[in-house]
Coordinates of C-alpha atoms in Angstrom, one line a residue:
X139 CA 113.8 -6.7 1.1
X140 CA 110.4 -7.4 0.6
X141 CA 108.8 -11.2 0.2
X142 CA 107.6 -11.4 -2.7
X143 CA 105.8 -14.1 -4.0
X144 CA 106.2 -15.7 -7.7
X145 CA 104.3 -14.5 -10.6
X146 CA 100.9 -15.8 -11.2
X147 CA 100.3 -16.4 -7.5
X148 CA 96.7 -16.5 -7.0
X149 CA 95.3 -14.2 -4.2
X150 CA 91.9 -15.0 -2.7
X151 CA 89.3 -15.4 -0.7
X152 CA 86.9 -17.6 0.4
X153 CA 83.3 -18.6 1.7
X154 CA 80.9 -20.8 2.3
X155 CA 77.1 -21.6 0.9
X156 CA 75.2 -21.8 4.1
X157 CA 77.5 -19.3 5.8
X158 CA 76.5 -16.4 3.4
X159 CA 73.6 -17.1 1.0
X160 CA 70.6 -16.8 3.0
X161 CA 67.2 -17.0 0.8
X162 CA 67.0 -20.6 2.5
X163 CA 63.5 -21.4 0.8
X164 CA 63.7 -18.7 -2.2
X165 CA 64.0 -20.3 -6.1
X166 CA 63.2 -24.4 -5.0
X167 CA 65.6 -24.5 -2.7
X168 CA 64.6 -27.1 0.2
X169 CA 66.5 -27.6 3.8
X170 CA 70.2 -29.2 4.0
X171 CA 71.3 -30.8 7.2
X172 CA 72.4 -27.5 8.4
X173 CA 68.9 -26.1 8.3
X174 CA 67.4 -28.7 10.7
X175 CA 70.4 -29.2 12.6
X176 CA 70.2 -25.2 13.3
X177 CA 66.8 -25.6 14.2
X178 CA 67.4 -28.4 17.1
X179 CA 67.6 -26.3 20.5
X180 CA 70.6 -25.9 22.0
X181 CA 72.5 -27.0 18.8
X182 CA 73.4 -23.7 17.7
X183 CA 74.3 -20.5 19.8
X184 CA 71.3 -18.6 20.6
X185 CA 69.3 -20.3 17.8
X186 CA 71.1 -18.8 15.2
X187 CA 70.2 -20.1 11.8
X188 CA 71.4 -19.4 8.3
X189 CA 68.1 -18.2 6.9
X190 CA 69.5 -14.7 5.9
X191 CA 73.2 -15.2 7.0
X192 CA 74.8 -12.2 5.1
X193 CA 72.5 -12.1 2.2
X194 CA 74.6 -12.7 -0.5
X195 CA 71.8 -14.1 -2.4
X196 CA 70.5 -10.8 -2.7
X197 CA 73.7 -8.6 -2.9
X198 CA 76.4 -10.2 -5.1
X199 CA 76.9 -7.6 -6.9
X200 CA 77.7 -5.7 -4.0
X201 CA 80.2 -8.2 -2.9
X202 CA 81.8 -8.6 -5.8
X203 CA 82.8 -5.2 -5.7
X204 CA 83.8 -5.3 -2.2
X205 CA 86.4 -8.1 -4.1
X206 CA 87.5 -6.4 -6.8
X207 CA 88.6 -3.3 -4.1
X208 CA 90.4 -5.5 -2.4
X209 CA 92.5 -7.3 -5.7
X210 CA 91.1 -10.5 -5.6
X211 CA 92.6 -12.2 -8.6
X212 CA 90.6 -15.4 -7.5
X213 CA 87.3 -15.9 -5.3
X214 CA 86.1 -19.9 -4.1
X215 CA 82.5 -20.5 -2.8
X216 CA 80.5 -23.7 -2.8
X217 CA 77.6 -24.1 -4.3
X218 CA 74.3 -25.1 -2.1
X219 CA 73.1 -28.7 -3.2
X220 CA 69.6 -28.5 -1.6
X221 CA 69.8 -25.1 -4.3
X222 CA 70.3 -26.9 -7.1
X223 CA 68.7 -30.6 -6.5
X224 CA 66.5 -30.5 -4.2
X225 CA 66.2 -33.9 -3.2
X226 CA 69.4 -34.8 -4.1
X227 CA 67.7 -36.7 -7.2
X228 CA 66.9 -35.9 -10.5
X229 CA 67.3 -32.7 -12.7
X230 CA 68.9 -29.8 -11.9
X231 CA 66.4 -26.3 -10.9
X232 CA 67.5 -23.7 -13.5
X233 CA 66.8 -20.5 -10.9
X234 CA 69.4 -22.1 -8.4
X235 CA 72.0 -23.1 -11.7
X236 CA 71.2 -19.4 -12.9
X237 CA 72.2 -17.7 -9.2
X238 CA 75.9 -19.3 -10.2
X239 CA 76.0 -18.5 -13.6
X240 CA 75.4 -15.1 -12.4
X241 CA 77.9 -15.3 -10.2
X242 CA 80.1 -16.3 -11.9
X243 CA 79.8 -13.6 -14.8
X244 CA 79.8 -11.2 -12.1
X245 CA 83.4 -12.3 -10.9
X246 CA 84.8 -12.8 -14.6
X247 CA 83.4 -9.4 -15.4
X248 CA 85.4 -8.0 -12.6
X249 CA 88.1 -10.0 -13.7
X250 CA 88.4 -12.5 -10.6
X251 CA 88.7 -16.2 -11.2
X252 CA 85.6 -18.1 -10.0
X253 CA 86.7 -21.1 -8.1
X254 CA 83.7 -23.4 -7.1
X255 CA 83.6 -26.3 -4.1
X256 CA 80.8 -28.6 -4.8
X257 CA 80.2 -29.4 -0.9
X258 CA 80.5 -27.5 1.7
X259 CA 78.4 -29.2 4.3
X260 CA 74.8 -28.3 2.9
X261 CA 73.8 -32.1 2.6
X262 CA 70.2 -32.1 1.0
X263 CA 68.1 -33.6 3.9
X264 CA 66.2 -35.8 1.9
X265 CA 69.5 -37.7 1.5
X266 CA 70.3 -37.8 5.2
X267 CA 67.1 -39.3 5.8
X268 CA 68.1 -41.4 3.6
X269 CA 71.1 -42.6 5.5
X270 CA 73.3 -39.8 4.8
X271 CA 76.8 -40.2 4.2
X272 CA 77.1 -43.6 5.8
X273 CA 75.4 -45.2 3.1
X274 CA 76.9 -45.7 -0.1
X275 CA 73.9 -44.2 -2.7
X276 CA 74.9 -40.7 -0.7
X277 CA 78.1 -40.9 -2.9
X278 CA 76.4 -42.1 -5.8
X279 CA 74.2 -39.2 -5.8
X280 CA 77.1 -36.9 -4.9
X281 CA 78.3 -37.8 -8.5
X282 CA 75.2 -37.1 -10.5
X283 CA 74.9 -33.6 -8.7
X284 CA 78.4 -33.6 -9.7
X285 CA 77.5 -33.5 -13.4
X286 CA 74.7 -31.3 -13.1
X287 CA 77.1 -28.3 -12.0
X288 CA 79.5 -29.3 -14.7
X289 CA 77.5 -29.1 -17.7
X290 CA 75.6 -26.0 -16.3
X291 CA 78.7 -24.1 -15.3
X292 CA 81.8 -25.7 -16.9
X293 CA 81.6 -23.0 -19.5
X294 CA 82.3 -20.2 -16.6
X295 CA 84.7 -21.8 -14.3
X296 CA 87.6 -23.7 -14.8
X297 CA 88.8 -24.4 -10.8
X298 CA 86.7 -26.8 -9.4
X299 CA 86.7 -28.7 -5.5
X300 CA 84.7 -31.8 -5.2
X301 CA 84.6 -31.7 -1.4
X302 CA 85.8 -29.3 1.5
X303 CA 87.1 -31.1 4.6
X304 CA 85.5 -34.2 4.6
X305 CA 87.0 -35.1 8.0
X306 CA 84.7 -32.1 9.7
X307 CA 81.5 -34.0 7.4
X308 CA 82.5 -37.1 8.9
X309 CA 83.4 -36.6 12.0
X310 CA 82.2 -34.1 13.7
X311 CA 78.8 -35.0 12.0
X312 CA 78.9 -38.4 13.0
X313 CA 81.1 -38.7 15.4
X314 CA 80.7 -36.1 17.9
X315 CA 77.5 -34.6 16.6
X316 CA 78.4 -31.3 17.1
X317 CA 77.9 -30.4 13.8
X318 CA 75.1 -31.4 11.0
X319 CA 73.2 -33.6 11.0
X320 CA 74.7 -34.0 14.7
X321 CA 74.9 -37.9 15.2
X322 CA 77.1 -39.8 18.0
X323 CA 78.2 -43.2 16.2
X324 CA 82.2 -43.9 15.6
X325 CA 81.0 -46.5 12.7
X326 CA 78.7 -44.0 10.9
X327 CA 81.4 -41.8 11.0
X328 CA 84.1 -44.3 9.5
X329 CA 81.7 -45.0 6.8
X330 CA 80.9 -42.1 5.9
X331 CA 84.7 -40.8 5.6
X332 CA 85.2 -43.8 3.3
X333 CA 81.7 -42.7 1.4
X334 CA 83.1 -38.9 1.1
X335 CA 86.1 -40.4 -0.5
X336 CA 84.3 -42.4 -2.7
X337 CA 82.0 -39.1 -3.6
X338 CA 85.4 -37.3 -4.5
X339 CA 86.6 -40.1 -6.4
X340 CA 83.5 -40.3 -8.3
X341 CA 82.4 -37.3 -9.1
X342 CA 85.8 -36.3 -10.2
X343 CA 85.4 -39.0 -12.9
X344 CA 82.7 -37.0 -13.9
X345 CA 84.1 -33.8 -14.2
X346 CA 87.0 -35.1 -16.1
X347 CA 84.1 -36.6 -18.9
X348 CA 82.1 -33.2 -18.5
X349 CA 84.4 -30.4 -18.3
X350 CA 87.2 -28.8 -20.9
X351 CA 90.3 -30.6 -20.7
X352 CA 91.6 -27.5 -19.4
X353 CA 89.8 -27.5 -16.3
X354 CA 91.8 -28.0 -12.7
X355 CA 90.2 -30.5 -10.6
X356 CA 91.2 -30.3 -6.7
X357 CA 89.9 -31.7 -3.5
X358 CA 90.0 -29.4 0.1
X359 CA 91.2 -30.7 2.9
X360 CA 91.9 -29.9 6.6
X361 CA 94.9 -31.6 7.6
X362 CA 95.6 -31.6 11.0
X363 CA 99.4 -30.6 12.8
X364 CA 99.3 -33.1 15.9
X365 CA 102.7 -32.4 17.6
X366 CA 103.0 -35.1 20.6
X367 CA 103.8 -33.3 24.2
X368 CA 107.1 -35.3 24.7
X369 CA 109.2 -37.9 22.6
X370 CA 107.9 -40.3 24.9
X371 CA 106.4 -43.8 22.9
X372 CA 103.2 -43.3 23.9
X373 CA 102.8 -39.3 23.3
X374 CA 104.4 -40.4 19.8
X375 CA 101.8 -43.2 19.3
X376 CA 98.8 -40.7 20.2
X377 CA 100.3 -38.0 17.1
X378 CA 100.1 -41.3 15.0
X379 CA 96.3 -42.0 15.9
X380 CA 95.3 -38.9 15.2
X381 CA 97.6 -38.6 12.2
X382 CA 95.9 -41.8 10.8
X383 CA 92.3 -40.7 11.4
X384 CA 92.5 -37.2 11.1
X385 CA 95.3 -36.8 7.9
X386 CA 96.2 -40.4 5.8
X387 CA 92.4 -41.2 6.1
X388 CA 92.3 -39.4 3.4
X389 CA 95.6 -38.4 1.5
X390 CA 96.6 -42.2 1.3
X391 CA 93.1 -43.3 -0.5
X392 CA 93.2 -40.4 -2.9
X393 CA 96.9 -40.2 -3.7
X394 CA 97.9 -43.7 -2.9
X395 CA 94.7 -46.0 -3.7
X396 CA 95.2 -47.2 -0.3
X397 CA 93.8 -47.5 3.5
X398 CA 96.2 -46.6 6.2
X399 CA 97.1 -50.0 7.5
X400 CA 97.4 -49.0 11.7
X401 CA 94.3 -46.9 11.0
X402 CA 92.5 -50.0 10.1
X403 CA 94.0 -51.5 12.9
X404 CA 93.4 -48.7 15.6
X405 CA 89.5 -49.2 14.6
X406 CA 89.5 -53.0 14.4
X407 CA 87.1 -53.3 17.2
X408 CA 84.9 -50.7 15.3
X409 CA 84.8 -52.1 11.6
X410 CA 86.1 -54.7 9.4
X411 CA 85.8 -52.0 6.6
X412 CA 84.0 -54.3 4.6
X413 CA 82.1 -51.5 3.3
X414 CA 85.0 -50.9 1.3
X415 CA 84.3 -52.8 -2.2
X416 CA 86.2 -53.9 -4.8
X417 CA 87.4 -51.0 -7.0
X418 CA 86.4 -48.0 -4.5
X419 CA 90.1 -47.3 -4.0
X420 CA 90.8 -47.1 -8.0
X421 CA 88.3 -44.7 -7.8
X422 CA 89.1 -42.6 -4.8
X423 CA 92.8 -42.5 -6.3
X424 CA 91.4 -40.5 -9.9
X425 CA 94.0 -38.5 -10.4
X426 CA 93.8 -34.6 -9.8
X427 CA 95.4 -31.3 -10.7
X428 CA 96.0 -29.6 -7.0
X429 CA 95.3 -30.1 -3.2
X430 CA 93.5 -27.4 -1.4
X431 CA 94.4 -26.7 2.7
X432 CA 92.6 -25.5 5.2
X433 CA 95.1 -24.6 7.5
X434 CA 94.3 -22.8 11.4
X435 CA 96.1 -23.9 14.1
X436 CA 98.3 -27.0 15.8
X437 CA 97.6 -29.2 18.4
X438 CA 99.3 -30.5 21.4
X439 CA 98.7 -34.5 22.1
X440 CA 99.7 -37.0 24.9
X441 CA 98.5 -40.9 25.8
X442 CA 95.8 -40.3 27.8
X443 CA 91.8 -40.3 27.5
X444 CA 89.8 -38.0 25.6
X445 CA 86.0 -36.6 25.6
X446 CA 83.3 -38.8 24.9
X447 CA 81.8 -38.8 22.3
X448 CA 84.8 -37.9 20.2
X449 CA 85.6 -36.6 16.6
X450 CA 88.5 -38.9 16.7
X451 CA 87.5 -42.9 15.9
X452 CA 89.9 -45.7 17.3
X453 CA 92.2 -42.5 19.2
X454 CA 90.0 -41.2 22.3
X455 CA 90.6 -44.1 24.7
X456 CA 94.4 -43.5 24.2
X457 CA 94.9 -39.8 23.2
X458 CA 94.3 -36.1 25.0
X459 CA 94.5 -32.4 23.7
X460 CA 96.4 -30.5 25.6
X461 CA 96.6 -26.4 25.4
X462 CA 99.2 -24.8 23.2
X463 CA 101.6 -22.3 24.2
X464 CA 100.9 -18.6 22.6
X465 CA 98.1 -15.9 22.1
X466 CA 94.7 -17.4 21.4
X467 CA 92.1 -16.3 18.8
X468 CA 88.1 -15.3 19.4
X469 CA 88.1 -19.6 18.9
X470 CA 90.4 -20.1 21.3
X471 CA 92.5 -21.7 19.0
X472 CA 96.4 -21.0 19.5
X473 CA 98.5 -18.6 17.0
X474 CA 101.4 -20.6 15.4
X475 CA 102.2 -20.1 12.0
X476 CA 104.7 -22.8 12.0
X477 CA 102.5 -25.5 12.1
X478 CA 101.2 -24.0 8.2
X479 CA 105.0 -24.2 7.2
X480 CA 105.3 -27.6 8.9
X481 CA 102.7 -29.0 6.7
X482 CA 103.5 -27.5 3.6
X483 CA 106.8 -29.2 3.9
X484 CA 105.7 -32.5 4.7
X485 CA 103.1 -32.3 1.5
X486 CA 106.2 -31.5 -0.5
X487 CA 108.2 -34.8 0.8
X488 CA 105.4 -36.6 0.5
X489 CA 103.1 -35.8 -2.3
X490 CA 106.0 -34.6 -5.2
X491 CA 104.0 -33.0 -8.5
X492 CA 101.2 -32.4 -6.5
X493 CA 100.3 -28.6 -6.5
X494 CA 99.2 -27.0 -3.5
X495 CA 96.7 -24.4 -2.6
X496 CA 95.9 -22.6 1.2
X497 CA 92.1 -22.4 0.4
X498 CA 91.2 -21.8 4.0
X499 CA 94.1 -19.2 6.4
X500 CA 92.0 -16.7 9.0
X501 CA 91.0 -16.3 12.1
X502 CA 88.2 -14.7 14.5
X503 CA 88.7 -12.2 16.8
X504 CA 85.7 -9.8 18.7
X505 CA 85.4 -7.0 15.8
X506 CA 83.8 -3.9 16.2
X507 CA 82.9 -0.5 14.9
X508 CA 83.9 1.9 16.2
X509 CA 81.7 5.3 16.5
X510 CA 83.1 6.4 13.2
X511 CA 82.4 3.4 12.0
X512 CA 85.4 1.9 11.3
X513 CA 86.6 -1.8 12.4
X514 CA 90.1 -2.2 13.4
X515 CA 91.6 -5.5 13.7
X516 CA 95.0 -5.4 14.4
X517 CA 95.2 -9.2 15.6
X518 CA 94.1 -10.5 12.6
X519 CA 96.5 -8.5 10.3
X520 CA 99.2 -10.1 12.6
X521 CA 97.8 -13.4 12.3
X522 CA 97.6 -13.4 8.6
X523 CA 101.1 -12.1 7.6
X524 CA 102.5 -14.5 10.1
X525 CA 101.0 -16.9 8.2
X526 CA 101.4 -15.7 4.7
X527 CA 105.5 -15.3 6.0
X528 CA 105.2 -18.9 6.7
X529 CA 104.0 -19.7 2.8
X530 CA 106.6 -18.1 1.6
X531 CA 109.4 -19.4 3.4
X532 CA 107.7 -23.1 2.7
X533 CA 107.5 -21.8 -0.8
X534 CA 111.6 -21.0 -0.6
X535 CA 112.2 -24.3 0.8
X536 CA 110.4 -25.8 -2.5
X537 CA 107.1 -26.0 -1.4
X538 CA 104.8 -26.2 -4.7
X539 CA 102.1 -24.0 -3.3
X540 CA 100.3 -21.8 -5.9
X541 CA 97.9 -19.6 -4.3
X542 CA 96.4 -18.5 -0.7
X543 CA 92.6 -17.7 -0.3
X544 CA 92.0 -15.9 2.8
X545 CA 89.0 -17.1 5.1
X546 CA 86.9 -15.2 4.9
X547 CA 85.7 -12.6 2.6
X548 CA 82.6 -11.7 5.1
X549 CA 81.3 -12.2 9.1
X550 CA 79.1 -14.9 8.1
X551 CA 77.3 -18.0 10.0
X552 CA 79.9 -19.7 11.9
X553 CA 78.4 -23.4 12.0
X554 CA 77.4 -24.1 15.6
X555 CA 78.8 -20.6 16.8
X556 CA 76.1 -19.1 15.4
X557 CA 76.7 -15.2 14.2
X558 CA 79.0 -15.0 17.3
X559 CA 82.6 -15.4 15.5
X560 CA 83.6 -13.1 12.9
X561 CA 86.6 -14.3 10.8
X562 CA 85.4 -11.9 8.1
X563 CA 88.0 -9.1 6.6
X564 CA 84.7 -7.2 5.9
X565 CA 82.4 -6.4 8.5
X566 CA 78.5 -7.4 8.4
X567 CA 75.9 -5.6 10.4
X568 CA 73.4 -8.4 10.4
X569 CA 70.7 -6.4 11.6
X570 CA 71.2 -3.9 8.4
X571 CA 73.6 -6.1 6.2
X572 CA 75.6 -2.9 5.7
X573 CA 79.0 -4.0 4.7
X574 CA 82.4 -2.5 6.1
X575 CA 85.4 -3.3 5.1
X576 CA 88.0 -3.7 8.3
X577 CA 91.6 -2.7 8.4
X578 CA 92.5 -6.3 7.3
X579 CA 91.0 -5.8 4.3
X580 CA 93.2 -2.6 3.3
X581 CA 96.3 -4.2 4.1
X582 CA 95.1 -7.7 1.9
X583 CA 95.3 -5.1 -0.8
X584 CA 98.4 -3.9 -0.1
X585 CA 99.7 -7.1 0.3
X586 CA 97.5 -8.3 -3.1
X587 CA 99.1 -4.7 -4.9
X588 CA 102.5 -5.3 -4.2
X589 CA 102.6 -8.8 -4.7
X590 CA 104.2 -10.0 -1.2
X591 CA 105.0 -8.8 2.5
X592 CA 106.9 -5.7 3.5
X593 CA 110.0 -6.5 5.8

């Protein structure tokens, strides 16, 4: 008996800005963080930059078709800030708004749902000079840019994502610097998670006065499995740390209205979190229509000490990762499916009425063509309906989730791994840009076709 997902399920896929776009000074655009950070030697492997990435700028249409071959009924991409402001201030530049309009009538012409995500990393860097995400304006422009894309696209698309994982913006920004704009600083980084919730909170005010009532507003996030290593206290307490810092951060300020209590305690000798004002948390907690989750592997914790600097504010001088048991993607990041269906079933404990989306589910692995040209990846096909399998069966168990966007459509920049990670179910030649769809992405469309999973 095959597993069949319910009607209406929405099958996508999903990329990012700075990871695809390319044409990094074309049409007004200026540089995000990502452009300088790229820049900054030894930031990025082998220098790699997304200056041309996998030239979607110049070839949607060829990607959208790629899409519709596969059965996307849905397709999410951010927009690129620095693409359409600049400066992060003042009006909107048409050529960048008209890119996504395009777009988008591309997708609805080929009958795919667009679904947008207003950051994805691509801070202008006027704004982090500025101060970045640790100061509060950052937010307060986040929310005018907001409205910008609203009244220019809200006509077209109907799915919108006011931020995607603000825990990797944060802190791996901030904390460990190994990503954009690449600062070391465990306050900064608290801050600016508070100031990325306040940018979600406000600019989904925003889009509930700009867009049609109709309109689905969500929020992405990358919540994090932390198993401890033994039911020992202290293993326990470590899960709990990074639970606090890496999960409720968030969830309990947009769907509570409230800071986690121990995580202001874990970080008492960091902040007071007096940059926490009267009425943030009223905002943060705006209501919304769906969660998205980025979703790729566990971890493994115990008591212990952790690397320096750390991603991980008010846990590193009490918790350590430890390797997981199982086969290992290109990332080296363990293969276990039952951390997704873990999650899901927590969110539906915890969250009731809240729909769910997977808006991130892939992996890398060392693709190749082959001298026909063809790029099997068996690995990933296992990886993906191991985890699809896992949806459904947290669907069965009454998980509300309502669609799965595969990551990712195309080979693309991978952040500080440069062009050296492919998680793409479609090939890239970077030297050519020639497009080849993989194995993966024939049996996405089987999967898309028939609705569910053989067994």
């Amino acid at each position: 008996m095959n597993a069949l997902f319910p009607a209406g399920f929405r099958w996508g896929s999903a990329t990012a800005a700075y990871q695809i776009e390319g044409a990094a000074a074309e049409d007004g655009r200026t540089p995000s963080i990502w452009d300088t950070f790229s820049r900054l030697p030894g930031k990025v492997r082998n220098g790699d930059t997304g200056d041309i990435a996998a030239d979607h700028y110049h070839r949607v249409r060829e990607d959208v078709a790629l899409m519709k071959a596969v059965g996307l009924t849905d397709y999410r991409f951010s927009l690129a800030w620095p693409r359409i402001q600049p400066t992060g201030r003042g009006p909107a530049v048409q050529k960048g708004l008209d890119f996504y309009r395009a777009l988008a009538d591309e997708l609805l012409e080929a009958g795919i749902r667009p679904v947008v995500t207003l950051y994805h990393w691509d801070l202008p860097q006027e704004l982090e000079d500025a101060g970045g995400w640790p100061e509060r304006a950052t937010a307060e422009r986040f929310a005018e840019y907001a409205g910008l894309a609203a009244e220019a696209l809200g006509d077209r698309i109907d799915t919108w994502t006011t931020l995607n994982e603000p825990w990797c913006a944060a802190f791996l920004g901030y904390g460990s610097g190994v990503h954009a704009p690449g600062r070391t600083d465990d306050r900064a980084a608290l801050r600016a998670a508070h100031h990325l919730n306040l940018a979600h909170g406000l600019a989904a005010r925003v889009l509930r006065d700009t867009l049609p009532a109709t309109a689905e507003l969500s929020l992405t996030l990358n919540l994090h499995v932390a198993r401890p290593l033994t039911d020992a206290p202290e293993d326990v307490d470590a899960a709990r740390r990074i639970d606090a810092v890496g999960n409720r951060i968030f969830l309990d300020p947009v769907f509570h209205g409230r800071l986690p209590a121990d995580l202001v305690a874990d970080t008492a000798h960091l902040t007071d979190w007096s940059f926490v004002r009267d009425g943030d948390l009223a905002a943060i907690s705006t209501p919304i229509d769906s969660l998205g989750i980025n979703y790729y592997s566990p971890a493994v914790v115990a008591a212990g000490t952790s690397e320096s600097p750390s991603p991980w504010p008010g846990a590193p001088e009490r918790v350590r990762f430890l390797p997981a048991p199982g086969p290992r993607t290109a990332m080296d990041w363990p293969v276990d499916a039952s951390g997704l269906h873990e999650l899901l079933v927590r969110l539906r404990d915890e969250l009731p009425g809240v729909p769910l989306l997977i808006t991130e589910n892939g992996a890398a692995y060392d693709d190749y063509a082959d001298p026909e040209g063809a790029v099997h990846d068996p690995e990933r096909v296992e990886y993906l309906d191991a985890h699809l399998e896992a949806v459904h069966r947290a669907i069965a168990d009454g998980a509300d989730v309502r669609g799965y966007f595969l990551w990712s459509l195309l080979d693309n920049f991978e952040w500080a791994y440069g062009y050296g990670k492919r998680f793409g179910i479609v090939h890239v030649d970077f030297a050519s840009q020639r497009r080849t769809p993989k194995d993966s992405a024939r049996w996405y469309a089987e999967v898309i076709g028939r609705g569910g999973l053989l067994r």
